[in-house]
Tab-separated table of C-alpha atoms in Angstrom:
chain	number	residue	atom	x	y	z
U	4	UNK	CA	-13.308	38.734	32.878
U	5	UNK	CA	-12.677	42.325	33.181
U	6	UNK	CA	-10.654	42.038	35.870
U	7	UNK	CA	-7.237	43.934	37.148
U	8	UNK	CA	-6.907	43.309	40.499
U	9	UNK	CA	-4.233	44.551	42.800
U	10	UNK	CA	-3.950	41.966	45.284
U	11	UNK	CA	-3.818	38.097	43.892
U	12	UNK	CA	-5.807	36.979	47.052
U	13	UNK	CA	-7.950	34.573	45.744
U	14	UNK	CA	-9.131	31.184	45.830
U	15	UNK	CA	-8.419	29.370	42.300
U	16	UNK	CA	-11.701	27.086	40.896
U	17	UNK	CA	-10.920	25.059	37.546
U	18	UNK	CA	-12.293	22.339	35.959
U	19	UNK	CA	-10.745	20.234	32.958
U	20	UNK	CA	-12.263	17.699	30.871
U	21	UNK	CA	-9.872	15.289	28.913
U	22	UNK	CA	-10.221	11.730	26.968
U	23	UNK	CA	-7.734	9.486	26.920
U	24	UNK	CA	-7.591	7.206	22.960
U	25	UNK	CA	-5.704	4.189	25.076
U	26	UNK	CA	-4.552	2.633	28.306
U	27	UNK	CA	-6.954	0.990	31.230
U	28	UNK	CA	-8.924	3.085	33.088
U	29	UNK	CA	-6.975	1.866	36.593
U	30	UNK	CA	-3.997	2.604	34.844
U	31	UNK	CA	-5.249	6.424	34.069
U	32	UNK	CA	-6.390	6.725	37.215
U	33	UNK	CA	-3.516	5.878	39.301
U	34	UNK	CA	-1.094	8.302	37.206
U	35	UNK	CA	-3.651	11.045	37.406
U	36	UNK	CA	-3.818	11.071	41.233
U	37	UNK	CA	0.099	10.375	41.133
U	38	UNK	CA	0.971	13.056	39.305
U	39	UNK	CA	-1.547	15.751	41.340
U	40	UNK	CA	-0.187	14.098	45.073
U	41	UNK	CA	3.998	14.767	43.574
U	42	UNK	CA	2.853	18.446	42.607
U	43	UNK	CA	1.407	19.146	45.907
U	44	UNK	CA	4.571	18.045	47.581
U	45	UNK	CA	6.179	19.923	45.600
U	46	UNK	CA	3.884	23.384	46.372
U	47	UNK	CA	3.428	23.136	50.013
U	48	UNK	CA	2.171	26.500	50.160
U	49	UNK	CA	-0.907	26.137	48.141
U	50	UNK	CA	-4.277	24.947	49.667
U	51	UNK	CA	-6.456	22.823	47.190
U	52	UNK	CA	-9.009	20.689	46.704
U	53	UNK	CA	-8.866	18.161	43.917
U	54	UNK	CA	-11.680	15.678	42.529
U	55	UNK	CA	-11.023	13.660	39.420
U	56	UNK	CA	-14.549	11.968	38.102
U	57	UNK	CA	-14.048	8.202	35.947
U	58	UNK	CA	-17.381	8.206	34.519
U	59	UNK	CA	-20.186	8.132	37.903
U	60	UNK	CA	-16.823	7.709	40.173
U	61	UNK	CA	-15.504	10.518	41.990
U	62	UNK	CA	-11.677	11.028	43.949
U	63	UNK	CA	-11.004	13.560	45.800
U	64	UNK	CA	-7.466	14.561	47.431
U	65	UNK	CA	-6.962	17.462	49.428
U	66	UNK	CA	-3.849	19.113	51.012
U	67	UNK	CA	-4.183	22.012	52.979
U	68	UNK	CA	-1.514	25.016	53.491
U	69	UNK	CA	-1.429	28.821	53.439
U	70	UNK	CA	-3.002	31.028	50.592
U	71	UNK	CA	-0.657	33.175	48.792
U	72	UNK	CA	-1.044	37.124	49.310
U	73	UNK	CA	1.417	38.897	46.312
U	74	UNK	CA	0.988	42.411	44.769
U	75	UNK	CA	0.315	41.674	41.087
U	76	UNK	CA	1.428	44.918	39.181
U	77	UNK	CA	1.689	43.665	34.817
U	78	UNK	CA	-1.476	42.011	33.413
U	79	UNK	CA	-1.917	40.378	30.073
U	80	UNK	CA	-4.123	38.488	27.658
U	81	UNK	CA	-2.777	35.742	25.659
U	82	UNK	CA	-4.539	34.167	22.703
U	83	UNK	CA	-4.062	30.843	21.038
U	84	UNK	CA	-5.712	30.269	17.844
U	85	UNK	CA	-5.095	26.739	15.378
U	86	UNK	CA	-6.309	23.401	14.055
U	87	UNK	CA	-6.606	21.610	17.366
U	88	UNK	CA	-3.530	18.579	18.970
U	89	UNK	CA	-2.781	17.399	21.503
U	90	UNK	CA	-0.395	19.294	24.837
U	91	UNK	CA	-1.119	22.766	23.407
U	92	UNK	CA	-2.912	24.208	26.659
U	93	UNK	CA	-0.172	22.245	28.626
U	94	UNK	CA	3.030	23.599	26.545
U	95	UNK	CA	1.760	27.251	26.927
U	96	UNK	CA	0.820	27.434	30.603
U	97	UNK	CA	3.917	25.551	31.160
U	98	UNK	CA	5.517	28.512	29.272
U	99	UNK	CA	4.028	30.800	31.199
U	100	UNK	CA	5.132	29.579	34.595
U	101	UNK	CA	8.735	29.243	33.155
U	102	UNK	CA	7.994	33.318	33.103
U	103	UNK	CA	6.917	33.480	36.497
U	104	UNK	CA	3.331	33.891	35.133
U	105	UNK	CA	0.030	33.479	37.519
U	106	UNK	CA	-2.848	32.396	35.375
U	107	UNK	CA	-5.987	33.562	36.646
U	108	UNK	CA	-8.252	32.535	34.088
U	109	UNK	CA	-8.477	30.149	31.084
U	110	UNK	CA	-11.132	29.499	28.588
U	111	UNK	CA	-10.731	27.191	25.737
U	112	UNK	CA	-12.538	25.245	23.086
U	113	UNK	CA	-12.482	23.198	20.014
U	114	UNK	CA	-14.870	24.332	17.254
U	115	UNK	CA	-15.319	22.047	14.561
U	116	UNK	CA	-11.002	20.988	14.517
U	117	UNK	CA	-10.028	24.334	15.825
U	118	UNK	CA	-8.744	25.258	18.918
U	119	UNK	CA	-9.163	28.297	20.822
U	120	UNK	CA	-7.748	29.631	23.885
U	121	UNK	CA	-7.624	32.731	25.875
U	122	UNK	CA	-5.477	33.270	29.141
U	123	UNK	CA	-5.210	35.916	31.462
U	124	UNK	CA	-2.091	36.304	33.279
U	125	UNK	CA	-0.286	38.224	35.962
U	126	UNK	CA	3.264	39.155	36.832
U	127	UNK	CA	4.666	40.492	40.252
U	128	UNK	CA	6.795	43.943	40.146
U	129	UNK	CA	9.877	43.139	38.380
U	130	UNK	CA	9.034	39.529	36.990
U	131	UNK	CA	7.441	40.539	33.443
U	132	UNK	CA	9.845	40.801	31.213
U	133	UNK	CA	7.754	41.854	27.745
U	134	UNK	CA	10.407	40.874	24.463
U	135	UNK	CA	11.485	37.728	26.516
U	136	UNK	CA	7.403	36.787	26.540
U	137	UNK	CA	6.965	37.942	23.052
U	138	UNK	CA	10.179	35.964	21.491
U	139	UNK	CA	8.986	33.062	23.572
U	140	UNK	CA	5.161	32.965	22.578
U	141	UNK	CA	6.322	33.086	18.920
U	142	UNK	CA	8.663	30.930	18.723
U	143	UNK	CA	5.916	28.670	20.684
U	144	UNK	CA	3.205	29.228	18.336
U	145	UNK	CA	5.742	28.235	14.809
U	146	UNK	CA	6.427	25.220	16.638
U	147	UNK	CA	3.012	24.146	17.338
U	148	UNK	CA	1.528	25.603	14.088
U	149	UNK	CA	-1.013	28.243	16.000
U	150	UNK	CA	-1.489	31.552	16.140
U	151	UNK	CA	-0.684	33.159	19.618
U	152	UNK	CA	-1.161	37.125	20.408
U	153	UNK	CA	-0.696	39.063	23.706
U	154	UNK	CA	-1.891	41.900	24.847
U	155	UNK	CA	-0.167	43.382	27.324
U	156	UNK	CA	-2.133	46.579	29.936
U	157	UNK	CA	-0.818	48.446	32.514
U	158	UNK	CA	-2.947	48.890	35.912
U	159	UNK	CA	-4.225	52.325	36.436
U	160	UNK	CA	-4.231	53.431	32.618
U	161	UNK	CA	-7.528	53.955	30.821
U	162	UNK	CA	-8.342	51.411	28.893
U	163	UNK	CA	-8.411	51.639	24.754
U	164	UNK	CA	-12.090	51.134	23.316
U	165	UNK	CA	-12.772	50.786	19.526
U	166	UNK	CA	-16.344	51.615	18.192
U	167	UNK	CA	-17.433	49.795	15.733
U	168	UNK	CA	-20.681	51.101	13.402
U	169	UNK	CA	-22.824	50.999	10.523
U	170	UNK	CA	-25.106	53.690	10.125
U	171	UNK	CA	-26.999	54.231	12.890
U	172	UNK	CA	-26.358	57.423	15.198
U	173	UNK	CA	-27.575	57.385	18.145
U	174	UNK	CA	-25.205	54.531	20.241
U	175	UNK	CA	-22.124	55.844	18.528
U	176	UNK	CA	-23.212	59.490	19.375
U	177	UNK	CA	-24.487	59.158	22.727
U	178	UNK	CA	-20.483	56.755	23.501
U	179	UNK	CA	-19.015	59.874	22.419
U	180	UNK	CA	-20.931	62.215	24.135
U	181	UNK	CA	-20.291	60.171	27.529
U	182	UNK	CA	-16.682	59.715	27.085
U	183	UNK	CA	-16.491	64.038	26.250
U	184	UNK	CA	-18.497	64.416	29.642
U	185	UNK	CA	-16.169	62.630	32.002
U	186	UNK	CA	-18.967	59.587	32.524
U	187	UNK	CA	-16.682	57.210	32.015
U	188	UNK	CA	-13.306	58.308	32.953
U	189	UNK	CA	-11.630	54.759	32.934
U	190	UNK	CA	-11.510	54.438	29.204
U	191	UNK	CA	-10.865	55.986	26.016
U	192	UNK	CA	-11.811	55.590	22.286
U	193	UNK	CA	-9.293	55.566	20.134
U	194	UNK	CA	-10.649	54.295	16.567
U	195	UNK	CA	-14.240	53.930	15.070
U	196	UNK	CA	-14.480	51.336	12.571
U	197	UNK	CA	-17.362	50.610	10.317
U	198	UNK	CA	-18.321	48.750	7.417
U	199	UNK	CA	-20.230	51.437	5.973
U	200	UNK	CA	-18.432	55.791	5.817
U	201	UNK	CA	-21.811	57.005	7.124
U	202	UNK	CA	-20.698	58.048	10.454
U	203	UNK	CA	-16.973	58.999	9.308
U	204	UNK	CA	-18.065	62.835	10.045
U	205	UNK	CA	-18.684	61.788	13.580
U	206	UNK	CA	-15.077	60.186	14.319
U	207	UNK	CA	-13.688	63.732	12.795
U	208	UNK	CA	-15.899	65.530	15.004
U	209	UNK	CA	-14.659	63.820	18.148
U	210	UNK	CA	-10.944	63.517	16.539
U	211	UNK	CA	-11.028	59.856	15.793
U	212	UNK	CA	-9.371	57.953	13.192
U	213	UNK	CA	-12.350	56.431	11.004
U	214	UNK	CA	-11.132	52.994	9.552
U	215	UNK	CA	-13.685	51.739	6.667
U	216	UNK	CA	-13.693	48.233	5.807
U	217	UNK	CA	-16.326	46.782	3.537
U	218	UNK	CA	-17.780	43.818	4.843
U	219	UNK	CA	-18.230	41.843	1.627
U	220	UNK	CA	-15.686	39.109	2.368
U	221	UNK	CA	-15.863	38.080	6.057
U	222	UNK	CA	-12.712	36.854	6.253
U	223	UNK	CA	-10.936	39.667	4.973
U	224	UNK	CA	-12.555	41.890	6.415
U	225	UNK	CA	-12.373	40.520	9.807
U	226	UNK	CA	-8.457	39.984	9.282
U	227	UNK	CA	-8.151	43.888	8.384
U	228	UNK	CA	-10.144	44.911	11.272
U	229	UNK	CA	-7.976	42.427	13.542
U	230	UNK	CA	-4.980	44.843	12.241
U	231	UNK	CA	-6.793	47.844	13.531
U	232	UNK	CA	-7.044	47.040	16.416
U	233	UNK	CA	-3.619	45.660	17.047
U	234	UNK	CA	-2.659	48.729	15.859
U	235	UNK	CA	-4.475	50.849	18.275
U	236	UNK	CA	-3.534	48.103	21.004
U	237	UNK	CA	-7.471	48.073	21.304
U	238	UNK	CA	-8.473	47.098	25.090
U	239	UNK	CA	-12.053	46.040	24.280
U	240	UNK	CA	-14.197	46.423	21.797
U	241	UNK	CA	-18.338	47.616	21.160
U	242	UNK	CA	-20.525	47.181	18.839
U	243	UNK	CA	-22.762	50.334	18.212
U	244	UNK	CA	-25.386	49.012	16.297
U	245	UNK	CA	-22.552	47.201	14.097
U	246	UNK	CA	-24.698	45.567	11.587
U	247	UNK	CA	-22.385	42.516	10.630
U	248	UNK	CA	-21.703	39.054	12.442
U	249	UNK	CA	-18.498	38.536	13.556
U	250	UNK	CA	-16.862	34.489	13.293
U	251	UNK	CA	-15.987	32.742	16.249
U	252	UNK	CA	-11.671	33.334	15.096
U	253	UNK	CA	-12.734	37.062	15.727
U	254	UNK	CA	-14.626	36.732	19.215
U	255	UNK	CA	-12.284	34.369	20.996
U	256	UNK	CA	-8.872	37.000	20.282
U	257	UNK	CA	-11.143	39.560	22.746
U	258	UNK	CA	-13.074	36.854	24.880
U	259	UNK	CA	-15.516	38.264	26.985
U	260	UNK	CA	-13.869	41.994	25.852
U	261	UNK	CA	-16.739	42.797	22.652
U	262	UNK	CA	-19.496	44.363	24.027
U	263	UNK	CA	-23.474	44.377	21.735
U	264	UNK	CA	-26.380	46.391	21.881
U	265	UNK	CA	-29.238	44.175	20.719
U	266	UNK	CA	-32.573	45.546	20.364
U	267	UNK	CA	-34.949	42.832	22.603
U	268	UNK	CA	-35.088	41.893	25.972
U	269	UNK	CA	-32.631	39.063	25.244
U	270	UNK	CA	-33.463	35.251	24.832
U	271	UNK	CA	-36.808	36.672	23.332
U	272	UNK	CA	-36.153	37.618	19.684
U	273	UNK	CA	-32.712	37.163	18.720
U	274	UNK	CA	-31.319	37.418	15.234
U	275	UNK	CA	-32.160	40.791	12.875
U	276	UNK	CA	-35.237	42.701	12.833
U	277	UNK	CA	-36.101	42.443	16.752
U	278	UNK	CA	-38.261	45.202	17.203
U	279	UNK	CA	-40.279	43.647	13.881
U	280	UNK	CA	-41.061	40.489	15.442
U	281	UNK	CA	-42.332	41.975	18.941
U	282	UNK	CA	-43.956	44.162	17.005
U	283	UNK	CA	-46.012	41.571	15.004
U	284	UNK	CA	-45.952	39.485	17.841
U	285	UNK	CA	-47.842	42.054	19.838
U	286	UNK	CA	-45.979	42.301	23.018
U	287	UNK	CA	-46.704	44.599	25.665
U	288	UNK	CA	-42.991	45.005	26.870
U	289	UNK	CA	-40.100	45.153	24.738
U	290	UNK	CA	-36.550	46.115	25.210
U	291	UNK	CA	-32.628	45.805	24.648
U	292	UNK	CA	-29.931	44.061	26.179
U	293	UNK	CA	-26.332	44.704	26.140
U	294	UNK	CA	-24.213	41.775	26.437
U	295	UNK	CA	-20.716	40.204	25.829
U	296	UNK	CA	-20.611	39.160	22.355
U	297	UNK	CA	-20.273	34.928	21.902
U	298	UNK	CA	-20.064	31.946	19.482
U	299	UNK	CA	-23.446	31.803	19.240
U	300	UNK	CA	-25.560	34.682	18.030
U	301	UNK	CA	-27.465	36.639	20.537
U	302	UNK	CA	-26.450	34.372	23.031
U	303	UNK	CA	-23.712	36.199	25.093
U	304	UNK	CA	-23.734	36.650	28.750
U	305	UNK	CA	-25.902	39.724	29.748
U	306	UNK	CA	-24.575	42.903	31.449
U	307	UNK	CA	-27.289	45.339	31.491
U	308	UNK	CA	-31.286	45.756	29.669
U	309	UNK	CA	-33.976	47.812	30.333
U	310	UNK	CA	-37.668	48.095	28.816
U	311	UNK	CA	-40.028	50.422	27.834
U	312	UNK	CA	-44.016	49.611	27.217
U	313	UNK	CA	-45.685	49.214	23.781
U	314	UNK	CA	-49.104	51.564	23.984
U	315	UNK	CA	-52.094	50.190	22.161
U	316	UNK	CA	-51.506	51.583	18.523
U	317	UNK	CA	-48.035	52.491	18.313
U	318	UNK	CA	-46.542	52.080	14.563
U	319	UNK	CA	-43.384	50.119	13.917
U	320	UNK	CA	-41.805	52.963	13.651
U	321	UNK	CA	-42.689	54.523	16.821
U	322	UNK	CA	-41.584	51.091	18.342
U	323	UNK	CA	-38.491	51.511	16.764
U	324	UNK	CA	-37.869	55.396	17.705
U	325	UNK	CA	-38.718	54.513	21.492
U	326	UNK	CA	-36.119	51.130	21.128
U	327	UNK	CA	-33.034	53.323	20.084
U	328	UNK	CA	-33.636	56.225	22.596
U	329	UNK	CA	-33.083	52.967	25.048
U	330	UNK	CA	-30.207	51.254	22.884
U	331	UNK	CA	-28.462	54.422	23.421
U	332	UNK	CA	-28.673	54.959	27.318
U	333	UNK	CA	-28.029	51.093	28.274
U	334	UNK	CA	-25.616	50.743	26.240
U	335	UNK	CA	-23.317	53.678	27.775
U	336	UNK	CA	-25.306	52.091	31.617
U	337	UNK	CA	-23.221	48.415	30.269
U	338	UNK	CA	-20.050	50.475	29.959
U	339	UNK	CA	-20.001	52.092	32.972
U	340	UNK	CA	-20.718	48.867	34.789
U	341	UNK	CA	-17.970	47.176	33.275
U	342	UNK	CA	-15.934	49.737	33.288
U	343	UNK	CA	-16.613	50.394	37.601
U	344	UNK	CA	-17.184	47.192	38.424
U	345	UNK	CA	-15.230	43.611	39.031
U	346	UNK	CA	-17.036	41.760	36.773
U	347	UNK	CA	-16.729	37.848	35.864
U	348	UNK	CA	-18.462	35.629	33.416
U	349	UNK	CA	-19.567	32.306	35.159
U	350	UNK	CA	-21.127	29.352	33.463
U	351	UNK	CA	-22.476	32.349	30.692
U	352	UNK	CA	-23.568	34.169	33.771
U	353	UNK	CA	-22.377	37.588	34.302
U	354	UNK	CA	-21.086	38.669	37.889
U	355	UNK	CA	-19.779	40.790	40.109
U	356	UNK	CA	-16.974	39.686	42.112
């Protein structure tokens, strides 16, 4: 989510799956719905609607009460990276509600043994207290053996954007260019990275700090890029025609915050060489997608595309000349959208809110 909103208004929708390795199913059952009935004595002011599935049986308990209206003022992104055990999503949001914390979104997952989480929080005036969060998520993540970063933003400041590149020109070039004209006044570049120095002269020219890190080992690279960007205290991140793959550890510190240019009408012809295959597949419409970079390649939730038509006898390389000219525009049309809008990713499903 993209979201900063200034009044926490809202109605809260979350869904947890869990497995339990002993004890009756009765027995889980009855502590479940205990435990959820003593909290909502406890929070009279909430209104919420509960429903806890056992297998094709469904329970529902609802309590109603009066929807909190608070000015939220401090945002901040929290990310929890490590070999995956058990409490870990439980000992950090309790955490966070020890700091007075309102979570308003949480995505996690377990990857082959590892777990990954993201959070989004939010503080009211006064209740964010920034080395007292720090000093408490570290200490946290040493005790549970994980890796936890935040990210703290401001409301009203521009958000940071790194760029990273290859070789190409014209995305980079036509970011700049947008940012210089005022087009999209809520953010700011502040670093290009790229895994080739082609386009170092056009970070000077537009007085940004180039950082070039070869791309032979993944995992080195990725961690020296990481510490760019921390650096910077990057925002969110795009990819202008950034010709490498980035690992799942990389994508879930900036959930739903790396933005991609890929050159097809996305879920027709993912992967490299996109205009190739339409090409030889002899489609009549082709076209590019920008889209929220995920675990799985080419599959990220889509924010903006647009087409152009394949005439009867154009070359590859026409094709090609015709795709970037479009690569450029949508991908500065994906920026402005997320960067006007209130948008929220849904089931993969980008919208706005």
């Amino acid at each position: 989510s993209n979201r900063n909103p200034s009044v926490a208004m809202k109605q809260i929708s979350h869904w947890v799956r869990v497995s339990f390795s002993l004890g009756p199913e009765p027995e889980a059952e009855s502590a479940l719905m205990g435990g959820f009935y003593a909290n909502y004595k406890r929070r009279k002011q909430a209104q919420l609607y509960v429903s806890v599935r056992f297998g094709r049986r469904k329970v529902c308990l609802v309590r109603a009460g009066l929807l909190c209206c608070a000015r939220m003022q401090r945002y901040a992104t929290i990310t929890v990276i490590g070999r995956d055990k058990t409490g870990v999503i439980a000992r950090v949001t309790n955490f966070l509600f020890e700091q007075k914390a309102n979570i308003e979104a949480l995505e996690e997952a377990v990857t082959r043994g590892q777990f990954s989480m993201a959070i989004q929080a939010s503080w009211r005036d006064g209740q964010l207290k920034p080395a007292t969060l720090k000093r408490g998520l570290n200490a946290l993540g040493k005790e549970l053996g994980m890796e936890m970063r935040l990210r703290l933003t401001e409301p009203g400041r521009k958000q940071r954007v790194a760029l990273m590149v290859t070789c190409e020109l014209a995305c980079p070039e036509a970011l700049l260019g947008a940012f210089r004209k005022g087009q999209l006044k809520q953010a700011e570049p502040v670093v290009m990275l790229g895994n080739r120095p082609d386009l170092k002269a056009l970070a000077h020219q537009y007085k940004l700090p180039f950082a070039h890190i070869p791309w032979n080992d993944r995992a080195r690279a990725e961690k020296k890029a990481l510490r760019v960007l921390e650096t910077h205290e990057v925002d969110f991140v795009v990819l202008a025609r950034f010709m490498k793959i980035l690992s799942p550890d990389f994508v879930w510190r900036y959930k739903n915050k790396i933005i991609n240019i890929h050159p097809s009408l996305l879920p027709s012809f993912p992967g490299p060489q996109a205009y190739r295959q339409a090409y030889e597949h002899g489609v009549k419409i082709a076209g590019v997608t920008a889209h929220f970079v995920s675990m799985q390649l080419d599959e990220g939730p889509v924010i903006a595309q647009e087409s152009f038509h394949i005439k009867s006898g154009m070359t590859l390389k026409q094709i090609v000349a015709a795709g970037q000219q479009c690569e450029a525009k949508t991908l500065v049309k994906a920026l402005k959208i997320y960067l006007t809008k209130r948008l929220d990713v849904h089931w993969g499903v980008v919208k706005e809110v």
